[in-house]
Amino acid sequence: MEKFTTLTAVAAPILRINIDTDIIIPSREMKRVSKQGLSDGMFANWRYTEPGGREEDPDFVLNQAPYRNAKIILSGANFGCGSSREHAVWALHEWGIRCVVAPSFGAIFQSNCVRNGILPVVLENSVIEDMASQVEANPAENQLQVNLENCTLTAPDGTTHGFDIQPADREMLLEGLDAIAVTMKHDEAILEFQARDRLQRPWVYL
Amino acid sequence: MGRSIIEKLWDAHAVADLGDGSWLVYIDRVFLHERTGSIALKGLEAAGRQVRNPEQVFCVMDHIVDTLPGRTDETMMPGGKAFITTTRQAAHDAGITLFDLHDPRQGIVHVVSPEQGIAYPGLTLVCPDSHTCTQGALGAMAWGIGSTDAEHAMATKTLVVKKPKLMEVRFDGTPGYGVTAKDMILHLIGRHGAAGGVGYAVEFTGEGVRSLPQEARFTLCNMAVEFGAWTGVISPDETTFNYVQGRPYAPADGAWEQALTDWQSLRTDADASYDAQIVIDCADIIPQVTWGTSPQHAANIDAVVPDPAAEPDHTRRELMEKALAYMKLEPGTPLTEIPIGAAFIGSCTNSRLSDLRAAAAILKDRKVAPGVKAICVPGSGSVKQAAEAEGIHEIFQAAGFEWREAGCSMCFYAGGENFGLETRVVTSTNRNFENRQGPRTRSHLASPTTVAASAVSGHLTDVRELATEK
Ligand code: SF4
């Protein structure tokens, strides 16, 4: 997995609460058994004028020139709620998004982000709304700076906000680690647990 | 101090403390389906990894398969066949159990796993599907994950999980006439929001929950994820044990006695504490229906479409405005005056035998209103068979409902069959998101009895009126 350390990039405000994974990628856009080729369908229902069509809706923020290079999304609470489809994260990543800032996330989406090199940042809604208005004043110039080493996000006006992230998640992103390989370091503990558990709960073992 | 069931389940599966609230948690069962499971199996294979205990991994075909009679591997969804054939091959190669298209046990993953006795009290169970929380109703710790985590669970038998905060949602009293588990959960989400449970494992307690039969408890836990919760759980009791006993994969004979002793100690201790608590009096719950594009847009059936202007919170207000524009509804319209074009009974929320029986009781000797496309999709082949043995399919068909093969069907739109542009659907499913059931389809969530009653009258309907009228 690609490492995430620092990022200075254009941020696109999509300030709406409960943006679910059906919105991030509609089911019909998950056409093949593959993690690739999904970015075209990202936000399809908002990005294009017709269901299934490819004519861009100029009103949608990511279709507007300065935001086409966005690597960060600013959003409302409960971003990525709904379906567990990891396709939502694969699509965002393929399109170029590396960081999503929201007051809260759907739990499955949040871990999917970390597994795929996207940093989920939790900040208060008022802070996010303030950052969004700074960005909107001049999207191309007023970029956000993310520093995962220090766990900070710096707004265009220079104010810096600390954020919390699980240490394990932070390490995984910083080092670009493969989660299975990391867990296999505990393999002895897992096998011991299983051996003990087989005796305690034999009925569980089919 | 006493522990709640979640803490007991957690402690029994904790393999290693990774620090700062993260743990390596042992996973007893993994369930897959052809849409997200296929990718997980292929991912493992590509990485050259093995499924550690294939006998504890199960897979169904439910999401992409057609539900019309006479179905084959071909699907109405363009490219759907590849999901089916890839999954079949990958499941075979990995040596896991597959309930394939023509297996009589085939059906929606969250219906099949309890039905076959694969999910039962005391287990940890994951599936790359958000409604895995359904199985929490058995007193198991069950939650939805992504495909990458599914690979992790299969390869290592564990997952890295952040210990959740605990919330009690207590339903005092018992639900009144015409009020179902679906109304209870919609009532909760309508009042406390779709993000009300974010960061929590929710335990449903109280007399209102105890009084529910096991199948209704699945409905309650099914929508814990629509409340934003990591999972939902119910302490197992006699209702649960009676449900589990005798099912194909459930412990039997001596193992049953042993398991039962263990399960009896799972129940939340009287002096357990929670980080948050919500108390709802069942006497305050009446049949619910949604008017917007989030499950939090649930309201009493006798209410009117709310006015966003009255909402003080601006983010909520904007969402309401967008929802009303999408749903093409005017504030102040009585919900019971909203006409419908389609009715759907199915999904992992409400497609079990008891749901179909309840809907059939409403539909008996009645007809679906002219112009309403009505479809019933049993949750599994076993449900379908049991319903047919009781003649339920005939009641549905006589009323004008289509009677289908098991699957997720039009709970979501995969790219094939759908209700049609801007059709207004009253639906027993769990998500009324924009475009969820088809391009620009407008979904109103409700209980299966409310769906049946609305199908008959052609508009959203207070089922209590229809039920007393007869
Ligand atoms: S029935 Fe609907 S909600 Fe349930 S698993 Fe299938 S698609 Fe998901």
XYZ file of C-alpha atoms in Angstrom, chain B:
470
model
C -18.905 -4.767 38.424
C -21.094 -6.650 36.026
C -20.518 -6.837 32.302
C -22.848 -6.331 29.395
C -23.156 -8.991 26.709
C -20.915 -7.033 24.338
C -18.147 -6.957 26.940
C -18.548 -10.687 27.529
C -18.399 -11.433 23.819
C -15.446 -9.113 23.462
C -13.503 -10.671 26.336
C -14.151 -14.172 25.016
C -12.643 -13.275 21.641
C -9.819 -10.909 22.554
C -6.553 -12.355 21.246
C -4.186 -9.431 21.803
C -4.320 -5.875 23.058
C -2.740 -3.708 20.363
C -2.860 -0.594 22.521
C -4.993 2.550 22.538
C -8.258 0.685 22.355
C -7.431 -1.518 19.360
C -7.586 -5.270 19.743
C -6.963 -8.335 17.717
C -10.324 -10.104 17.876
C -10.881 -13.766 17.057
C -13.450 -14.397 14.311
C -15.559 -17.555 14.487
C -17.444 -17.325 11.195
C -17.043 -15.499 7.912
C -19.911 -15.164 5.488
C -19.524 -14.001 1.890
C -21.783 -13.176 -1.003
C -21.154 -12.999 -4.718
C -20.849 -9.245 -4.920
C -18.208 -8.388 -2.327
C -17.096 -11.891 -1.352
C -15.944 -12.689 -4.851
C -13.436 -9.839 -4.661
C -12.227 -10.917 -1.233
C -11.627 -14.503 -2.383
C -9.879 -13.334 -5.531
C -7.769 -10.906 -3.495
C -6.584 -13.690 -1.214
C -5.764 -15.892 -4.135
C -3.848 -13.106 -5.878
C -1.791 -12.552 -2.729
C -1.075 -16.288 -2.546
C -2.833 -16.616 0.814
C -4.973 -19.440 2.114
C -8.256 -19.472 3.972
C -7.180 -20.659 7.398
C -10.346 -22.530 8.413
C -12.437 -22.977 5.285
C -14.991 -25.070 7.211
C -15.966 -21.882 9.061
C -16.474 -19.810 5.925
C -19.777 -19.762 4.048
C -20.966 -18.061 0.901
C -24.308 -17.355 -0.731
C -25.521 -16.032 -4.047
C -28.020 -13.318 -3.251
C -27.112 -9.841 -4.466
C -26.764 -10.159 -8.191
C -28.779 -13.273 -9.031
C -32.139 -12.667 -10.668
C -35.253 -13.485 -8.691
C -37.626 -14.276 -11.533
C -38.755 -17.897 -11.741
C -36.595 -20.020 -14.035
C -33.478 -17.981 -13.362
C -30.017 -19.084 -14.445
C -26.474 -17.727 -14.131
C -27.467 -15.107 -16.686
C -28.595 -11.913 -15.022
C -30.550 -8.832 -15.938
C -27.636 -6.892 -14.539
C -25.125 -6.453 -17.357
C -22.003 -8.434 -16.488
C -23.662 -10.099 -13.508
C -22.868 -13.595 -14.681
C -19.150 -13.014 -14.108
C -19.793 -12.338 -10.404
C -21.686 -15.599 -10.103
C -19.236 -17.798 -11.972
C -16.184 -16.169 -10.360
C -17.644 -16.661 -6.902
C -18.526 -20.278 -7.613
C -15.030 -21.064 -8.835
C -13.298 -19.130 -6.049
C -15.472 -20.751 -3.370
C -14.673 -24.158 -4.794
C -10.939 -23.443 -4.928
C -10.899 -22.117 -1.375
C -12.850 -25.117 -0.084
C -15.570 -23.079 1.606
C -19.282 -23.963 1.776
C -21.383 -22.368 -0.951
C -25.170 -22.189 -1.004
C -25.376 -21.922 -4.752
C -28.129 -20.627 -6.995
C -30.147 -23.822 -7.120
C -29.493 -24.975 -3.585
C -32.835 -24.976 -1.723
C -31.053 -23.231 1.164
C -29.957 -20.304 -1.034
C -31.101 -16.844 -0.044
C -30.105 -13.527 1.506
C -26.992 -13.963 3.589
C -28.505 -12.529 6.787
C -31.564 -14.701 6.457
C -29.634 -17.868 5.625
C -26.996 -17.754 8.333
C -29.400 -17.853 11.324
C -31.806 -20.126 9.467
C -29.118 -22.747 8.901
C -27.857 -22.396 12.468
C -24.517 -21.055 11.272
C -24.984 -17.942 13.410
C -25.886 -18.548 17.051
C -25.220 -17.071 20.488
C -21.677 -16.371 21.579
C -20.064 -16.196 18.156
C -18.166 -13.501 16.358
C -19.364 -13.382 12.775
C -18.373 -11.006 9.988
C -19.370 -10.532 6.372
C -18.437 -7.928 3.798
C -21.958 -6.572 4.037
C -23.170 -3.823 6.333
C -26.302 -5.593 7.558
C -24.335 -8.376 9.218
C -25.417 -6.725 12.481
C -28.709 -8.586 11.930
C -27.220 -11.672 13.558
C -26.536 -9.732 16.757
C -30.150 -10.554 17.573
C -28.965 -14.048 18.521
C -26.551 -12.749 21.135
C -23.594 -12.867 18.772
C -21.115 -10.130 17.934
C -21.697 -9.698 14.224
C -20.691 -6.764 12.090
C -20.134 -5.675 8.510
C -16.645 -5.194 7.113
C -14.991 -4.304 3.810
C -13.600 -6.820 1.336
C -10.002 -6.246 2.476
C -10.973 -7.018 6.062
C -12.784 -10.113 4.834
C -9.477 -11.269 3.365
C -7.860 -10.504 6.694
C -10.455 -12.468 8.641
C -10.153 -15.492 6.352
C -6.366 -15.491 6.260
C -5.707 -14.831 9.951
C -8.953 -15.796 11.783
C -8.831 -12.339 13.350
C -9.601 -8.692 12.752
C -8.144 -5.527 14.209
C -11.043 -3.784 15.903
C -11.386 -0.667 17.983
C -13.269 -1.431 21.163
C -16.654 0.246 20.786
C -18.433 2.360 23.338
C -21.604 0.779 24.667
C -25.112 2.100 24.308
C -28.289 0.690 25.745
C -31.472 1.289 23.804
C -34.257 0.179 26.101
C -37.822 -0.317 24.937
C -40.156 -0.177 27.921
C -43.621 -1.701 27.701
C -44.807 -3.770 24.774
C -45.586 -2.581 21.247
C -49.233 -1.843 20.597
C -51.598 -3.079 17.937
C -50.170 -2.847 14.412
C -46.709 -1.870 15.685
C -43.837 -4.094 14.580
C -40.093 -4.312 15.225
C -39.633 -2.282 12.033
C -41.670 0.536 13.529
C -39.627 0.358 16.728
C -36.311 0.743 14.924
C -37.593 3.434 12.535
C -38.984 5.296 15.538
C -35.542 5.197 17.160
C -33.676 6.349 14.043
C -36.302 8.988 13.241
C -35.829 10.574 16.650
C -32.129 10.084 17.233
C -30.732 10.332 13.714
C -28.875 8.111 11.269
C -25.650 8.979 13.089
C -27.147 8.537 16.579
C -25.222 5.331 17.199
C -21.865 6.175 15.567
C -19.010 4.734 17.608
C -21.280 2.480 19.649
C -22.243 -1.115 19.919
C -25.929 -0.940 20.734
C -27.658 -3.404 22.995
C -31.421 -3.518 22.663
C -33.058 -4.282 25.999
C -36.347 -3.988 27.811
C -39.708 -5.652 27.859
C -40.471 -4.435 24.343
C -37.510 -6.431 23.010
C -38.064 -9.483 25.225
C -41.629 -9.692 23.948
C -40.493 -9.950 20.334
C -40.220 -13.331 18.632
C -36.766 -14.139 17.298
C -37.504 -13.205 13.692
C -38.681 -9.729 14.726
C -35.484 -9.310 16.736
C -33.511 -9.761 13.515
C -35.440 -6.826 12.047
C -34.482 -4.676 15.017
C -30.773 -5.487 14.857
C -30.734 -5.362 11.055
C -31.165 -1.620 11.116
C -28.633 -0.903 13.873
C -26.281 0.081 11.057
C -28.847 2.604 9.766
C -28.566 4.143 13.227
C -24.831 4.446 12.601
C -23.972 1.781 15.180
C -21.049 -0.576 14.758
C -23.412 -3.386 15.592
C -26.593 -4.224 17.480
C -27.053 -7.067 19.924
C -29.723 -8.663 22.089
C -28.983 -10.855 25.114
C -30.080 -14.377 24.260
C -32.969 -15.946 26.167
C -35.340 -18.899 25.859
C -36.789 -17.396 22.668
C -33.311 -17.426 21.158
C -32.395 -20.904 22.346
C -35.650 -22.354 21.051
C -35.019 -20.698 17.710
C -31.511 -22.123 17.382
C -32.134 -25.660 18.581
C -32.308 -28.260 15.860
C -30.994 -26.101 13.027
C -28.613 -27.852 10.622
C -25.291 -26.305 11.706
C -26.245 -25.623 15.343
C -24.641 -27.648 18.127
C -26.524 -30.893 18.737
C -26.750 -33.626 21.367
C -24.076 -33.326 24.065
C -22.611 -30.276 22.412
C -25.993 -28.579 22.646
C -26.091 -28.956 26.444
C -22.553 -27.685 26.715
C -23.234 -24.724 24.466
C -26.461 -23.874 26.239
C -24.709 -23.638 29.596
C -22.222 -21.256 28.056
C -24.901 -19.159 26.335
C -26.921 -18.774 29.516
C -24.056 -16.838 31.032
C -23.868 -14.410 28.112
C -26.804 -12.285 29.144
C -25.999 -8.787 30.390
C -25.495 -8.642 34.173
C -27.958 -6.587 36.185
C -25.236 -4.172 37.332
C -23.588 -3.662 33.937
C -23.152 -0.080 32.810
C -23.210 1.712 29.461
C -21.610 4.830 28.039
C -24.944 6.069 26.752
C -28.576 5.179 27.125
C -31.807 5.849 25.272
C -35.153 4.858 26.727
C -38.238 4.569 24.551
C -41.716 3.816 25.780
C -43.392 1.417 23.348
C -46.685 3.155 24.117
C -45.337 6.148 22.167
C -44.687 4.119 19.003
C -47.179 3.917 16.178
C -46.592 2.601 12.626
C -43.760 4.495 10.941
C -42.987 5.450 7.384
C -40.166 7.496 5.877
C -40.764 10.578 3.748
C -37.149 11.422 2.763
C -33.872 9.916 1.653
C -32.392 8.831 4.967
C -33.807 6.363 7.487
C -33.763 9.275 9.935
C -36.576 10.767 7.869
C -39.031 8.459 9.607
C -42.304 9.775 10.975
C -45.563 8.600 12.471
C -47.931 7.445 9.753
C -50.530 9.984 10.918
C -48.100 12.902 10.548
C -47.562 15.306 7.659
C -44.452 15.841 5.529
C -42.355 18.112 7.756
C -41.394 21.645 6.846
C -37.620 22.182 6.588
C -38.172 25.822 7.558
C -38.992 24.617 11.060
C -35.655 22.756 11.422
C -33.175 24.907 13.392
C -30.041 22.932 12.485
C -28.905 24.120 9.064
C -27.191 20.918 7.899
C -30.280 18.915 8.778
C -32.447 21.551 7.123
C -30.474 21.416 3.893
C -30.677 17.646 3.851
C -34.440 17.863 4.360
C -34.785 20.321 1.493
C -32.743 18.114 -0.816
C -34.736 15.079 0.297
C -38.079 16.725 -0.387
C -36.906 17.842 -3.816
C -35.762 14.296 -4.604
C -38.929 12.748 -3.212
C -41.078 15.414 -4.881
C -43.079 16.099 -1.747
C -44.545 19.283 -0.316
C -44.335 20.119 3.380
C -47.678 19.748 5.105
C -48.933 16.874 2.950
C -50.453 14.150 5.136
C -48.292 11.044 4.730
C -51.398 8.929 4.166
C -52.220 11.008 1.088
C -48.994 10.108 -0.700
C -49.850 7.849 -3.664
C -47.561 4.937 -4.482
C -46.648 3.258 -7.753
C -45.047 0.131 -6.373
C -44.837 -2.049 -3.283
C -41.960 -4.315 -2.312
C -41.848 -6.947 0.394
C -38.434 -8.508 0.811
C -34.845 -7.912 2.018
C -32.835 -9.033 5.013
C -34.943 -6.662 7.136
C -38.359 -8.152 6.483
C -38.585 -11.251 4.315
C -38.841 -14.029 6.872
C -41.807 -16.337 7.274
C -43.408 -14.256 10.041
C -43.160 -11.131 7.870
C -44.841 -12.869 4.958
C -47.528 -14.302 7.221
C -48.308 -10.867 8.652
C -48.474 -9.273 5.204
C -50.634 -12.133 3.918
C -53.106 -11.559 6.760
C -53.601 -8.023 5.406
C -53.721 -9.110 1.764
C -56.163 -11.968 2.217
C -59.335 -11.352 0.194
C -58.013 -7.985 -0.909
C -56.495 -6.695 -4.133
C -53.560 -4.474 -4.839
C -54.762 -1.054 -6.055
C -54.833 -0.606 -9.849
C -51.555 0.620 -11.285
C -49.432 -0.546 -8.349
C -46.611 -2.947 -9.222
C -46.343 -5.263 -6.229
C -43.556 -7.768 -5.646
C -42.777 -10.198 -2.860
C -39.347 -11.803 -2.638
C -38.927 -14.357 0.161
C -35.628 -14.081 2.015
C -34.509 -17.620 1.295
C -35.473 -20.778 -0.493
C -36.439 -22.254 2.856
C -38.704 -19.309 3.670
C -40.293 -19.589 0.256
C -40.887 -23.305 0.665
C -42.373 -22.896 4.133
C -44.624 -20.069 2.955
C -45.826 -22.110 0.012
C -46.595 -25.031 2.286
C -49.001 -22.701 4.117
C -50.523 -21.336 0.914
C -49.160 -17.842 1.536
C -47.985 -17.502 -2.051
C -51.548 -17.964 -3.222
C -52.753 -15.112 -1.046
C -50.030 -12.850 -2.413
C -50.708 -13.864 -5.982
C -54.475 -13.544 -5.660
C -53.955 -10.026 -4.328
C -51.854 -9.176 -7.378
C -48.344 -9.556 -6.010
C -45.580 -11.218 -7.989
C -44.113 -14.132 -6.038
C -40.388 -14.542 -6.637
C -37.324 -16.657 -6.003
C -35.140 -15.712 -3.024
C -32.532 -12.967 -3.185
C -31.833 -9.316 -2.481
C -33.722 -8.404 -5.629
C -34.998 -4.836 -5.718
C -33.824 -3.961 -2.233
C -31.091 -2.265 -4.218
C -30.434 -1.517 -7.845
C -27.560 -3.473 -9.320
C -27.973 -2.162 -12.853
C -30.603 -4.569 -14.121
C -34.180 -4.721 -12.982
C -35.727 -1.733 -11.216
C -39.013 -0.020 -10.476
C -38.554 2.722 -13.070
C -37.646 6.378 -13.107
C -39.309 8.385 -10.327
C -41.570 5.532 -9.270
C -42.683 5.873 -5.679
C -42.196 2.600 -3.806
C -43.385 1.598 -0.376
C -40.846 -0.946 0.723
C -40.068 -3.272 3.611
C -36.311 -2.759 3.074
C -33.828 -0.754 5.133
C -32.495 2.002 2.897
C -34.362 4.861 1.273
C -31.186 6.451 -0.080
C -31.312 8.374 -3.343
C -31.309 5.954 -6.304
C -31.038 2.953 -3.972
C -33.868 1.022 -5.599
C -33.290 2.363 -9.092
C -32.472 5.582 -10.895
C -34.529 8.340 -9.243
C -36.769 5.796 -7.567
C -38.447 7.230 -4.465
C -38.497 4.815 -1.557
C -40.677 4.933 1.534
C -39.530 2.497 4.219
C -42.207 0.744 6.257
C -43.095 -2.549 7.915
C -44.311 -5.400 5.693
C -47.853 -4.957 6.989
C -47.767 -1.243 6.201
C -46.441 -2.108 2.744
C -49.289 -4.587 2.222
C -51.907 -2.116 3.455
C -50.490 0.654 1.256
C -50.373 -1.636 -1.766
C -54.057 -2.325 -1.297
C -55.133 1.291 -0.902
C -52.679 2.758 -3.439
C -51.275 5.299 -1.001
C -49.317 5.203 2.230
C -51.701 3.758 4.776
C -52.100 3.355 8.503
C -52.253 -0.425 8.675
C -54.280 -0.235 11.870
C -57.240 1.125 9.938
C -57.175 -1.610 7.370
C -56.715 -4.334 9.901
C -59.709 -3.264 12.002
C -61.964 -2.605 9.041
C -62.142 -6.283 8.151
